[in-house]
């Protein structure tokens, strides 16, 4: 299982490109990418689990709504999440599990707060080598 | 300059995008030539043209000189809609609903402040939580929270936080009308519940500044400002609460626009006609988020005043820490404006644009009525920020709107690559500016070099007749999240 992401240019905000062999892997990579903007993932222990269910209008919207749901769940519960597993995926619906722990300012690196995952320049499509996605976040 | 459509120069500071394709009105950009050219490369001009497609839009699709590409609407975008034919679009407000700026006065001089910078910075760091994961000092029950959302700052005062005399100097007297807490999701309550009195991160800041230039003697006198006077500027919004409200309603609107068969050149212009349930729901929730933002800035002011009181061994009233003004730059407001000679009730969207009402205009506090509304324009942490005033000509040219800040010239990525945050901190220290950031590495993204010179922006607004400078402010102590 390969999960990869990288940061991309955007004037005022932050973006990522996420890659994976399958759409599910891309969704997981994108989630890792988003949380890596907020914190150093390797310092976050998988102490707690949350279950996530998302539905959307179409595949691209699903990507945004998945990230939005993770963002909003984690902020509401004051958690950082660092591991993700899609357990069920349809064109525009998914179920997943995520692992992380409560924010601990003495241990965790706290970089920047993300306001939202946006639809701006959104891509979620098959690429040369599997699937890829692009998401821009409002910081 | 490359654009897929012609752009006409009307004069030195005004550029028109003539109607073409599905545009219902022309576009009008207030900018210098170089600002316009940069906007063109970012495709922000296309966004101005796209907004002009929306039903019920009046006059023109406007953009201020700090124009940037944004989500659907450009940042710096202003668009006014007719009550019966128009729409509301959350993208025309932004995710950070009612992000805004306020300014507190003091009777402290720059010299007096510099003698206590470190102590004051430390006190503020303790009193004003900031950054990711920050939890506010104000504990609220669910019903207290609903009270704040519905009733705004007066409800916060009832909890013993803030000063009653501030109300007059906050837009809408500290309470946006029409707030409907039932339109707010549980998740928004969860996100916002512990965030009242927190600064946020990114480009938000709490800055202690000194007045270093006065451009309008009468205006400065009326605002109670003089050279070397220390003031406090707070830039923040509705925190996770507002971001959740925006996201919730954008999701709903995506479906509505499809159903109403509104042809959208960009998905992010998702909107609802003003006579729909969805439009009402968004506006009711938006007003809650706006009240949250006002309460947030008032709460931070409360703790800032306490910090000053402690460090200067006095109390904040004796230190003259009254509120000069609090104004939003991400909001949709019902306002009366002249369109083709007739006065109409319009929903004016401003995203990254500040309301700037002229003299005599209802809504301007009595104290400032003959001058015009104060406008607070943050620059960057190394150079300066400005206080402007609204002018009569702005009412007819831009629905009483002006810019909101400097705008970036370097992406966050570029800034992070090319600037060392720690060195930046040291550099600013040597210039007499003390910066406290939760993460010095991330500070590079907010470096002065990453921002345009706000003076250029403010000069264009002046040249275009949208606002006029009153005073310039220099940073002394900067708190970043």
Coordinates of C-alpha atoms in Angstrom, one line a residue:
Chain A
X1 CA 0.0 0.0 0.0
X2 CA 1.5 3.2 -1.1
X3 CA 0.3 6.5 0.4
X4 CA 2.0 9.6 -0.8
X5 CA 1.3 13.3 -0.7
X6 CA 3.1 16.5 -1.4
X7 CA 2.6 20.2 -0.7
X8 CA 1.7 22.5 -3.6
X9 CA 1.8 26.2 -4.4
X10 CA -1.0 28.5 -3.7
X11 CA -0.8 32.2 -2.9
X12 CA -2.7 32.6 0.3
X13 CA -3.4 29.0 1.4
X14 CA -2.1 25.5 1.4
X15 CA -2.7 22.7 -1.0
X16 CA -1.7 19.0 -1.5
X17 CA -1.4 16.5 -4.2
X18 CA -2.2 13.0 -3.0
X19 CA -1.4 9.7 -4.8
X20 CA -2.4 6.1 -4.4
X21 CA -3.0 2.9 -6.3
X22 CA -6.7 3.1 -5.8
X23 CA -9.2 5.8 -4.9
X24 CA -9.4 4.5 -1.3
X25 CA -5.6 4.9 -1.0
X26 CA -5.8 8.4 -2.4
X27 CA -8.4 9.4 0.2
X28 CA -6.2 8.1 2.9
X29 CA -3.1 10.0 1.5
X30 CA -5.2 13.2 1.3
X31 CA -6.1 12.9 4.9
X32 CA -2.5 12.3 5.9
X33 CA -1.6 15.3 3.8
X34 CA -4.1 17.5 5.5
X35 CA -3.1 16.6 9.0
X36 CA 0.6 17.0 8.1
X37 CA -0.1 20.6 7.4
X38 CA -1.4 21.0 11.0
X39 CA 1.1 18.8 12.8
X40 CA 4.1 16.4 12.6
X41 CA 2.3 13.1 12.1
X42 CA 5.0 10.9 13.6
X43 CA 4.4 12.5 17.0
X44 CA 0.8 11.6 17.1
X45 CA 0.0 8.2 18.7
X46 CA -3.0 6.1 17.6
X47 CA -4.6 6.1 21.0
X48 CA -8.2 6.8 20.0
X49 CA -10.3 5.6 17.1
X50 CA -13.2 7.4 15.4
X51 CA -15.6 6.0 12.9
X52 CA -16.5 8.2 9.9
X53 CA -19.4 8.0 7.4
X54 CA -19.7 10.5 4.5
X55 CA -21.9 10.9 1.6
X56 CA -21.7 13.5 -1.2
X57 CA -23.0 14.5 -4.6
X58 CA -20.2 12.9 -6.6
X59 CA -16.7 11.5 -6.3
X60 CA -14.9 14.9 -6.2
X61 CA -17.3 16.3 -3.6
X62 CA -16.7 13.1 -1.6
X63 CA -13.1 13.9 -1.3
X64 CA -13.8 17.4 0.0
X65 CA -16.6 16.2 2.4
X66 CA -14.3 13.4 3.7
X67 CA -11.6 15.9 4.6
X68 CA -14.1 18.4 5.9
X69 CA -15.6 15.7 8.2
X70 CA -12.2 14.7 9.5
X71 CA -11.3 18.4 10.1
X72 CA -14.5 19.2 11.9
X73 CA -14.6 16.0 14.0
X74 CA -11.0 16.4 15.1
X75 CA -11.5 20.1 16.0
X76 CA -14.7 19.5 17.9
X77 CA -13.0 16.8 19.9
X78 CA -9.6 18.5 20.1
X79 CA -7.9 15.6 18.4
X80 CA -5.0 15.1 16.0
X81 CA -5.5 12.2 13.6
X82 CA -2.6 10.4 12.0
X83 CA -3.8 7.2 10.5
X84 CA -6.7 6.5 8.2
X85 CA -8.3 3.4 6.7
X86 CA -11.2 3.5 4.3
X87 CA -13.4 0.4 5.1
X88 CA -16.1 0.9 2.5
X89 CA -16.1 3.0 -0.7
X90 CA -18.7 3.7 -3.3
X91 CA -18.6 6.4 -6.0
X92 CA -20.0 9.0 -3.6
X93 CA -20.1 7.5 -0.2
X94 CA -17.6 6.0 2.2
X95 CA -17.0 4.5 5.7
X96 CA -13.7 4.8 7.4
X97 CA -11.8 4.6 10.6
X98 CA -9.2 7.1 11.8
X99 CA -6.7 6.9 14.7
X100 CA -5.1 9.7 16.7
X101 CA -5.0 11.3 20.1
X102 CA -5.9 14.4 22.1
X103 CA -3.8 17.5 21.3
X104 CA -0.9 17.8 23.8
X105 CA 0.9 21.1 23.3
X106 CA 3.9 19.8 25.2
X107 CA 4.5 16.9 22.8
X108 CA 2.8 17.7 19.5
X109 CA 4.1 20.2 17.0
X110 CA 1.2 22.6 16.3
X111 CA 1.7 24.3 13.0
X112 CA -1.3 26.0 11.5
X113 CA -5.1 25.6 11.9
X114 CA -7.0 24.7 8.7
X115 CA -10.3 26.5 8.3
X116 CA -11.7 24.3 5.6
X117 CA -11.1 21.9 2.7
X118 CA -12.3 23.8 -0.4
X119 CA -13.6 22.9 -3.9
X120 CA -11.0 25.2 -5.4
X121 CA -9.1 23.6 -8.3
X122 CA -10.3 20.2 -7.0
X123 CA -9.1 17.1 -8.8
X124 CA -9.8 13.4 -8.0
X125 CA -9.1 11.2 -11.0
X126 CA -7.1 8.4 -12.4
X127 CA -3.5 9.3 -13.3
X128 CA -0.7 7.6 -15.1
X129 CA 0.3 5.5 -12.2
X130 CA -2.9 4.9 -10.2
X131 CA -5.1 7.7 -8.8
X132 CA -4.4 11.2 -7.8
X133 CA -6.1 14.1 -6.1
X134 CA -5.5 17.8 -5.5
X135 CA -7.1 19.8 -2.7
X136 CA -6.6 23.4 -1.6
X137 CA -7.2 24.3 2.1
X138 CA -8.3 27.6 3.4
X139 CA -5.8 28.6 6.2
Chain B
X1 CA -1.4 41.4 -19.9
X2 CA -3.2 38.2 -20.9
X3 CA -6.9 37.8 -20.2
X4 CA -9.4 35.8 -22.2
X5 CA -11.5 38.9 -22.6
X6 CA -10.8 42.7 -23.0
X7 CA -10.3 44.9 -20.0
X8 CA -10.9 48.7 -20.5
X9 CA -9.1 51.4 -18.6
X10 CA -11.6 53.9 -17.3
X11 CA -9.0 56.0 -15.5
X12 CA -5.8 55.5 -13.5
X13 CA -7.5 53.5 -10.8
X14 CA -10.6 51.9 -12.5
X15 CA -10.7 49.1 -15.0
X16 CA -13.8 47.7 -16.6
X17 CA -14.5 44.2 -17.8
X18 CA -17.3 44.7 -20.3
X19 CA -20.3 42.4 -20.3
X20 CA -19.7 39.3 -22.4
X21 CA -21.0 35.7 -22.4
X22 CA -23.4 35.2 -19.4
X23 CA -22.4 38.3 -17.5
X24 CA -25.4 40.3 -16.4
X25 CA -23.4 43.4 -15.4
X26 CA -19.8 44.5 -16.2
X27 CA -16.9 43.9 -13.8
X28 CA -15.1 46.9 -12.2
X29 CA -11.7 46.5 -10.6
X30 CA -10.2 49.3 -8.5
X31 CA -6.4 48.9 -9.1
X32 CA -3.2 50.4 -10.4
X33 CA -1.9 48.9 -13.6
X34 CA 0.6 46.7 -11.9
X35 CA -2.0 45.3 -9.5
X36 CA -4.3 44.6 -12.4
X37 CA -1.5 42.7 -14.2
X38 CA -0.9 40.6 -11.2
X39 CA -4.6 39.9 -10.8
X40 CA -4.7 38.8 -14.5
X41 CA -1.9 36.3 -14.0
X42 CA -3.7 34.8 -11.0
X43 CA -7.0 34.5 -13.0
X44 CA -8.7 36.7 -10.4
X45 CA -10.2 38.8 -13.2
X46 CA -12.0 35.8 -14.5
X47 CA -13.5 35.4 -11.0
X48 CA -14.7 39.0 -11.1
X49 CA -16.4 38.2 -14.5
X50 CA -17.8 34.9 -13.1
X51 CA -19.6 36.7 -10.2
X52 CA -21.3 38.9 -12.7
X53 CA -23.2 35.9 -13.9
X54 CA -25.2 35.6 -10.7
X55 CA -28.9 36.6 -10.8
X56 CA -30.0 39.9 -9.4
X57 CA -26.6 41.4 -9.2
X58 CA -26.7 45.2 -9.3
X59 CA -24.4 47.8 -10.8
X60 CA -21.2 45.8 -11.3
X61 CA -19.2 42.9 -10.0
X62 CA -16.5 44.8 -8.0
X63 CA -13.0 44.1 -6.8
X64 CA -10.9 46.1 -4.5
X65 CA -7.1 46.7 -5.1
X66 CA -6.1 43.9 -2.7
X67 CA -7.8 41.5 -5.3
X68 CA -6.7 37.9 -5.1
X69 CA -8.1 34.7 -6.4
X70 CA -10.4 33.1 -3.9
X71 CA -13.1 30.4 -3.6
X72 CA -15.5 31.3 -6.3
X73 CA -15.6 35.0 -5.5
X74 CA -12.2 36.7 -5.6
X75 CA -10.8 38.0 -2.3
X76 CA -11.5 41.8 -2.4
X77 CA -14.8 41.0 -4.1
X78 CA -17.9 43.1 -3.6
X79 CA -21.3 42.2 -5.1
X80 CA -24.7 43.6 -4.3
X81 CA -28.0 41.8 -5.0
X82 CA -31.6 42.9 -5.3
X83 CA -33.9 41.6 -2.6
X84 CA -36.5 40.1 -5.0
X85 CA -34.3 38.7 -7.9
X86 CA -31.0 38.2 -6.2
X87 CA -29.1 35.4 -4.5
X88 CA -27.0 34.9 -1.5
X89 CA -23.7 33.0 -1.9
X90 CA -21.6 31.8 1.0
X91 CA -18.5 32.0 -1.2
X92 CA -19.1 35.7 -1.4
X93 CA -18.7 35.9 2.4
X94 CA -15.9 33.4 3.0
X95 CA -15.2 30.5 5.3
X96 CA -14.1 32.8 8.1
X97 CA -17.5 34.6 8.5
X98 CA -17.1 38.1 9.9
X99 CA -13.3 37.9 10.1
X100 CA -12.6 41.5 11.0
X101 CA -10.4 44.0 12.8
X102 CA -10.7 46.1 15.9
X103 CA -8.6 48.8 17.5
X104 CA -8.3 49.7 21.2
X105 CA -6.8 53.0 22.2
X106 CA -4.4 53.5 25.2
X107 CA -2.9 56.6 26.9
X108 CA 0.5 54.9 26.8
X109 CA 3.3 56.3 24.6
X110 CA 5.7 54.3 22.4
X111 CA 8.6 54.9 24.8
X112 CA 6.6 53.7 27.8
X113 CA 5.5 50.6 25.9
X114 CA 9.0 49.7 24.7
X115 CA 10.2 49.7 28.4
X116 CA 7.7 46.9 29.1
X117 CA 7.5 45.0 25.8
X118 CA 8.8 41.7 27.0
X119 CA 6.7 41.7 30.1
X120 CA 3.6 42.7 28.2
X121 CA 4.1 40.1 25.5
X122 CA 4.4 37.4 28.1
X123 CA 1.2 38.6 29.8
X124 CA -0.7 38.6 26.5
X125 CA 0.6 35.1 25.7
X126 CA -0.9 33.9 28.9
X127 CA -4.2 35.7 28.5
X128 CA -5.0 35.2 24.8
X129 CA -4.8 31.6 23.6
X130 CA -3.8 31.3 20.0
X131 CA -3.0 28.7 17.3
X132 CA -4.2 25.2 16.7
X133 CA -5.8 23.5 19.7
X134 CA -6.0 26.6 21.7
X135 CA -8.9 26.6 24.2
X136 CA -10.5 29.9 25.3
X137 CA -10.7 31.2 28.9
X138 CA -14.4 31.7 28.7
X139 CA -16.4 28.6 29.7
X140 CA -19.9 28.7 28.3
X141 CA -23.0 26.5 28.9
X142 CA -25.0 25.6 25.8
X143 CA -27.7 28.1 26.6
X144 CA -25.1 30.8 27.2
X145 CA -23.6 30.0 23.8
X146 CA -27.0 30.2 22.1
X147 CA -27.5 33.5 23.9
X148 CA -24.2 34.9 22.4
X149 CA -25.2 33.7 18.9
X150 CA -28.6 35.2 19.1
X151 CA -27.8 38.4 21.1
X152 CA -24.2 39.2 20.3
X153 CA -21.9 41.3 22.5
X154 CA -24.6 42.5 24.9
X155 CA -25.0 38.8 26.0
X156 CA -21.2 38.6 26.6
X157 CA -21.5 41.7 28.7
X158 CA -24.2 40.0 30.8
X159 CA -21.6 37.3 31.6
X160 CA -19.2 40.0 32.9
X161 CA -16.9 40.1 29.9
X162 CA -16.3 43.3 28.0
X163 CA -17.3 47.0 28.4
X164 CA -20.8 48.3 27.7
X165 CA -19.3 51.5 26.2
X166 CA -17.8 49.3 23.4
X167 CA -21.2 48.5 21.9
X168 CA -21.5 51.9 20.2
X169 CA -18.3 51.3 18.3
X170 CA -19.0 47.8 17.0
X171 CA -20.8 47.4 13.7
X172 CA -24.5 46.9 14.4
X173 CA -24.0 47.8 18.0
X174 CA -22.5 44.4 18.7
X175 CA -25.5 42.3 17.5
X176 CA -26.2 41.3 13.9
X177 CA -30.0 41.1 13.4
X178 CA -31.7 37.9 12.2
X179 CA -29.4 35.4 14.0
X180 CA -31.1 32.0 14.1
X181 CA -29.2 29.5 16.3
X182 CA -31.5 26.7 15.0
X183 CA -29.7 26.9 11.6
X184 CA -26.4 26.1 13.2
X185 CA -25.3 22.4 13.3
X186 CA -24.3 20.5 16.4
X187 CA -20.8 20.3 15.0
X188 CA -20.5 24.0 14.9
X189 CA -21.4 24.2 18.5
X190 CA -18.8 21.6 19.3
X191 CA -16.1 23.4 17.4
X192 CA -16.9 26.8 18.7
X193 CA -17.8 26.1 22.3
X194 CA -14.3 26.4 23.6
X195 CA -13.0 29.0 21.2
X196 CA -14.4 32.2 22.5
X197 CA -11.4 34.5 23.3
X198 CA -8.9 32.7 21.0
X199 CA -6.9 34.3 18.3
X200 CA -6.7 31.6 15.6
X201 CA -3.6 31.2 13.4
X202 CA -2.5 32.0 9.8
X203 CA -2.8 35.7 9.1
X204 CA -4.6 36.5 12.4
X205 CA -2.8 38.5 15.0
X206 CA -2.9 40.7 18.0
X207 CA -0.5 43.6 17.6
X208 CA 0.5 46.5 19.8
X209 CA 1.3 49.4 17.6
X210 CA 2.2 53.1 17.8
X211 CA 0.8 56.0 15.7
X212 CA 3.7 57.1 13.6
X213 CA 2.1 59.3 10.9
X214 CA -1.1 61.4 10.8
X215 CA -2.6 62.2 7.4
X216 CA -5.8 63.8 8.6
X217 CA -5.5 66.0 11.7
X218 CA -9.2 66.6 12.2
X219 CA -9.9 62.9 11.7
X220 CA -7.2 61.8 14.1
X221 CA -8.5 64.3 16.7
X222 CA -12.0 63.0 16.3
X223 CA -10.8 59.4 16.7
X224 CA -8.8 60.4 19.8
X225 CA -5.4 59.6 18.2
X226 CA -2.1 61.4 18.4
X227 CA 1.5 60.7 17.3
X228 CA 3.4 58.2 19.5
X229 CA 0.2 56.9 21.0
X230 CA 0.1 53.2 21.6
X231 CA -2.9 51.2 20.3
X232 CA -3.9 47.5 20.1
X233 CA -5.1 46.0 16.8
X234 CA -6.8 42.6 16.8
X235 CA -7.5 40.7 13.6
X236 CA -9.5 37.5 14.0
X237 CA -12.9 36.0 13.0
X238 CA -15.5 33.4 14.0
X239 CA -13.0 30.6 14.5
X240 CA -14.0 27.0 14.0
X241 CA -17.6 27.9 14.6
X242 CA -17.9 30.1 11.6
X243 CA -15.8 27.8 9.4
X244 CA -18.3 25.0 10.2
X245 CA -21.3 27.2 9.5
X246 CA -19.8 28.1 6.1
X247 CA -19.0 24.5 5.2
X248 CA -22.4 23.2 6.3
X249 CA -24.3 25.7 4.2
X250 CA -21.9 25.6 1.2
X251 CA -22.7 21.9 1.1
X252 CA -26.5 22.6 1.0
X253 CA -26.1 25.4 -1.5
X254 CA -24.3 23.1 -3.9
X255 CA -27.6 21.2 -4.3
X256 CA -29.8 24.3 -4.4
X257 CA -28.1 26.0 -7.3
X258 CA -28.5 22.9 -9.4
X259 CA -32.2 22.6 -8.6
X260 CA -32.9 26.3 -9.2
X261 CA -31.1 25.8 -12.6
X262 CA -28.8 28.7 -12.0
X263 CA -26.0 28.4 -14.5
X264 CA -22.8 28.6 -12.5
X265 CA -19.5 29.2 -14.3
X266 CA -17.8 28.0 -11.2
X267 CA -19.2 25.4 -8.7
X268 CA -17.9 27.6 -5.8
X269 CA -20.4 30.3 -6.7
X270 CA -23.1 28.0 -5.3
X271 CA -26.0 30.2 -4.1
X272 CA -29.7 30.3 -3.4
X273 CA -32.3 32.8 -4.5
X274 CA -33.1 35.1 -1.6
X275 CA -36.7 34.0 -1.3
X276 CA -35.8 30.4 -0.6
X277 CA -35.7 28.6 2.7
X278 CA -32.0 27.7 2.2
X279 CA -31.1 31.4 1.7
X280 CA -32.9 32.3 4.9
X281 CA -31.2 29.4 6.8
X282 CA -27.7 30.5 5.6
X283 CA -28.3 34.2 6.6
X284 CA -29.6 33.2 10.0
X285 CA -26.6 31.0 10.6
X286 CA -24.2 33.6 9.1
X287 CA -25.5 36.2 11.6
X288 CA -24.8 33.7 14.4
X289 CA -21.3 33.3 13.2
X290 CA -20.9 37.1 12.9
X291 CA -22.1 37.5 16.5
X292 CA -19.6 34.8 17.5
X293 CA -16.8 36.8 15.9
X294 CA -17.8 40.0 17.6
X295 CA -18.0 38.2 20.9
X296 CA -14.6 36.6 20.2
X297 CA -12.9 40.0 19.6
X298 CA -14.6 41.5 22.6
X299 CA -13.5 38.7 24.8
X300 CA -9.9 39.0 23.6
X301 CA -10.1 42.7 24.2
X302 CA -11.2 41.9 27.8
X303 CA -8.2 39.8 28.5
X304 CA -5.9 42.2 26.7
X305 CA -7.1 44.9 28.9
X306 CA -6.4 42.8 32.0
X307 CA -2.9 42.0 30.7
X308 CA -2.1 45.7 30.3
X309 CA -3.6 46.5 33.7
X310 CA -1.3 44.0 35.3
X311 CA 1.9 45.1 33.5
X312 CA 1.3 48.8 33.9
X313 CA 0.0 48.3 37.5
X314 CA -3.2 50.2 36.7
X315 CA -6.6 49.4 35.4
X316 CA -7.6 49.4 31.7
X317 CA -10.0 52.3 32.1
X318 CA -7.3 54.5 33.7
X319 CA -5.1 53.4 30.7
X320 CA -7.8 54.8 28.4
X321 CA -8.2 51.4 26.6
X322 CA -11.5 52.3 24.9
X323 CA -12.6 50.8 21.6
X324 CA -12.0 53.0 18.6
X325 CA -14.0 50.7 16.2
X326 CA -14.6 47.1 15.2
X327 CA -15.4 46.2 11.6
X328 CA -15.8 43.1 9.6
X329 CA -14.3 42.3 6.2
X330 CA -16.1 39.0 5.4
X331 CA -19.9 39.4 5.5
X332 CA -23.2 39.9 3.6
X333 CA -25.2 42.8 4.9
X334 CA -28.6 44.3 4.0
X335 CA -28.0 47.9 3.2
X336 CA -29.8 50.7 1.3
X337 CA -27.9 52.1 -1.7
X338 CA -28.7 54.1 -4.8
X339 CA -29.0 52.1 -8.0
X340 CA -29.8 54.1 -11.1
X341 CA -31.0 57.0 -9.0
X342 CA -33.4 54.9 -6.9
X343 CA -32.8 53.8 -3.3
X344 CA -32.9 50.0 -3.1
X345 CA -32.5 47.5 -0.3
X346 CA -29.5 45.3 -1.4
X347 CA -27.7 42.3 0.1
X348 CA -24.1 43.5 -0.2
X349 CA -21.5 40.6 -0.1
X350 CA -18.0 41.7 0.9
X351 CA -15.3 39.1 1.0
X352 CA -11.9 40.5 1.9
X353 CA -13.4 44.0 1.6
X354 CA -14.4 46.4 4.4
X355 CA -17.5 48.5 4.7
X356 CA -16.5 52.1 4.5
X357 CA -19.6 54.3 5.0
X358 CA -19.2 58.0 4.3
X359 CA -20.1 61.0 6.6
X360 CA -23.7 61.4 7.7
X361 CA -24.5 57.8 6.9
X362 CA -26.8 55.9 9.3
X363 CA -24.8 53.1 10.9
X364 CA -21.7 55.3 11.6
X365 CA -21.3 56.0 15.3
X366 CA -22.4 59.5 16.3
X367 CA -18.9 60.4 17.4
X368 CA -17.6 59.9 13.8
X369 CA -20.7 60.9 11.9
X370 CA -19.2 64.1 10.4
X371 CA -16.0 62.4 9.5
X372 CA -17.1 59.0 8.1
X373 CA -16.8 55.5 9.3
X374 CA -13.3 54.3 10.6
X375 CA -11.8 51.6 8.5
X376 CA -9.0 49.4 9.9
X377 CA -6.5 48.0 7.4
X378 CA -3.8 45.6 8.6
X379 CA -0.5 45.6 6.6
X380 CA 2.3 43.3 7.8
X381 CA 4.3 42.8 11.0
X382 CA 7.4 44.6 9.8
X383 CA 6.1 47.8 8.2
X384 CA 2.8 49.4 9.0
X385 CA -1.0 49.2 9.2
X386 CA -3.5 52.0 8.5
X387 CA -6.6 53.7 9.8
X388 CA -8.8 55.1 7.0
X389 CA -12.2 56.8 6.9
X390 CA -15.1 56.2 4.6
X391 CA -16.0 59.0 2.1
X392 CA -19.1 60.1 0.4
X393 CA -17.9 59.2 -3.1
X394 CA -17.3 55.6 -2.0
X395 CA -21.0 55.1 -1.4
X396 CA -21.9 55.4 -5.0
X397 CA -18.7 53.9 -6.5
X398 CA -18.4 50.7 -4.5
X399 CA -21.5 50.4 -2.3
X400 CA -19.5 52.0 0.5
X401 CA -16.6 49.5 0.4
X402 CA -12.9 49.6 0.4
X403 CA -9.9 47.2 0.7
X404 CA -9.2 45.0 3.7
X405 CA -5.4 44.5 3.9
X406 CA -2.1 44.1 2.1
X407 CA -2.6 40.8 0.2
X408 CA 0.2 38.4 -0.3
X409 CA 2.9 38.6 -2.9
X410 CA 4.6 35.3 -2.1
X411 CA 2.9 31.9 -1.6
X412 CA 3.1 30.3 1.8
X413 CA 5.2 27.6 0.2
X414 CA 7.7 30.1 -1.3
X415 CA 7.9 32.0 1.9
X416 CA 8.6 28.9 3.9
X417 CA 11.3 27.8 1.5
X418 CA 13.1 31.2 1.3
X419 CA 12.7 32.7 4.7
X420 CA 14.0 31.4 8.1
X421 CA 11.4 32.0 10.8
X422 CA 13.8 32.2 13.6
X423 CA 16.1 34.6 11.8
X424 CA 13.1 36.7 10.9
X425 CA 12.2 36.9 14.6
X426 CA 15.7 38.1 15.4
X427 CA 15.7 40.6 12.5
X428 CA 12.5 42.1 13.7
X429 CA 13.8 42.2 17.2
X430 CA 16.7 44.3 16.1
X431 CA 14.3 46.7 14.5
X432 CA 12.4 47.1 17.7
X433 CA 9.5 44.7 16.9
X434 CA 8.9 41.8 19.3
X435 CA 7.2 38.8 17.8
X436 CA 5.8 35.9 19.8
X437 CA 4.7 33.0 17.5
X438 CA 3.6 29.6 18.7
X439 CA 5.8 28.1 16.0
X440 CA 8.7 30.2 14.7
X441 CA 9.2 28.0 11.7
X442 CA 5.6 28.8 10.5
X443 CA 6.3 32.5 11.1
X444 CA 8.2 32.6 7.8
X445 CA 4.9 32.3 6.0
X446 CA 3.7 35.5 7.6
X447 CA 7.0 37.4 6.9
X448 CA 6.7 41.0 5.8
X449 CA 8.4 40.1 2.6
X450 CA 5.5 37.7 1.8
X451 CA 3.1 40.6 1.7
X452 CA 2.5 43.5 -0.6
X453 CA 3.1 47.0 0.6
X454 CA -0.3 48.0 2.1
X455 CA 0.5 51.6 1.4
X456 CA 0.2 50.9 -2.4
X457 CA -3.2 49.4 -1.8
X458 CA -4.4 52.2 0.4
X459 CA -3.2 54.8 -2.1
X460 CA -5.2 53.2 -4.8
X461 CA -8.4 53.3 -2.6
X462 CA -7.7 56.9 -2.0
X463 CA -7.1 57.7 -5.6
X464 CA -10.3 55.8 -6.6
X465 CA -12.4 57.8 -4.1
X466 CA -13.3 54.9 -1.9
X467 CA -11.6 55.9 1.4
X468 CA -9.0 58.3 2.8
X469 CA -6.0 57.8 5.1
X470 CA -6.3 59.2 8.6
X471 CA -3.2 57.6 10.4
X472 CA -0.4 55.1 10.0
X473 CA 0.5 52.6 12.7
X474 CA 3.8 50.8 13.3
X475 CA 4.1 47.4 15.0
X476 CA 5.8 47.1 18.4
X477 CA 4.7 43.7 19.7
X478 CA 3.1 41.0 17.6
X479 CA 1.3 37.9 18.7
X480 CA 0.7 35.2 16.2
X481 CA -1.0 31.8 16.4

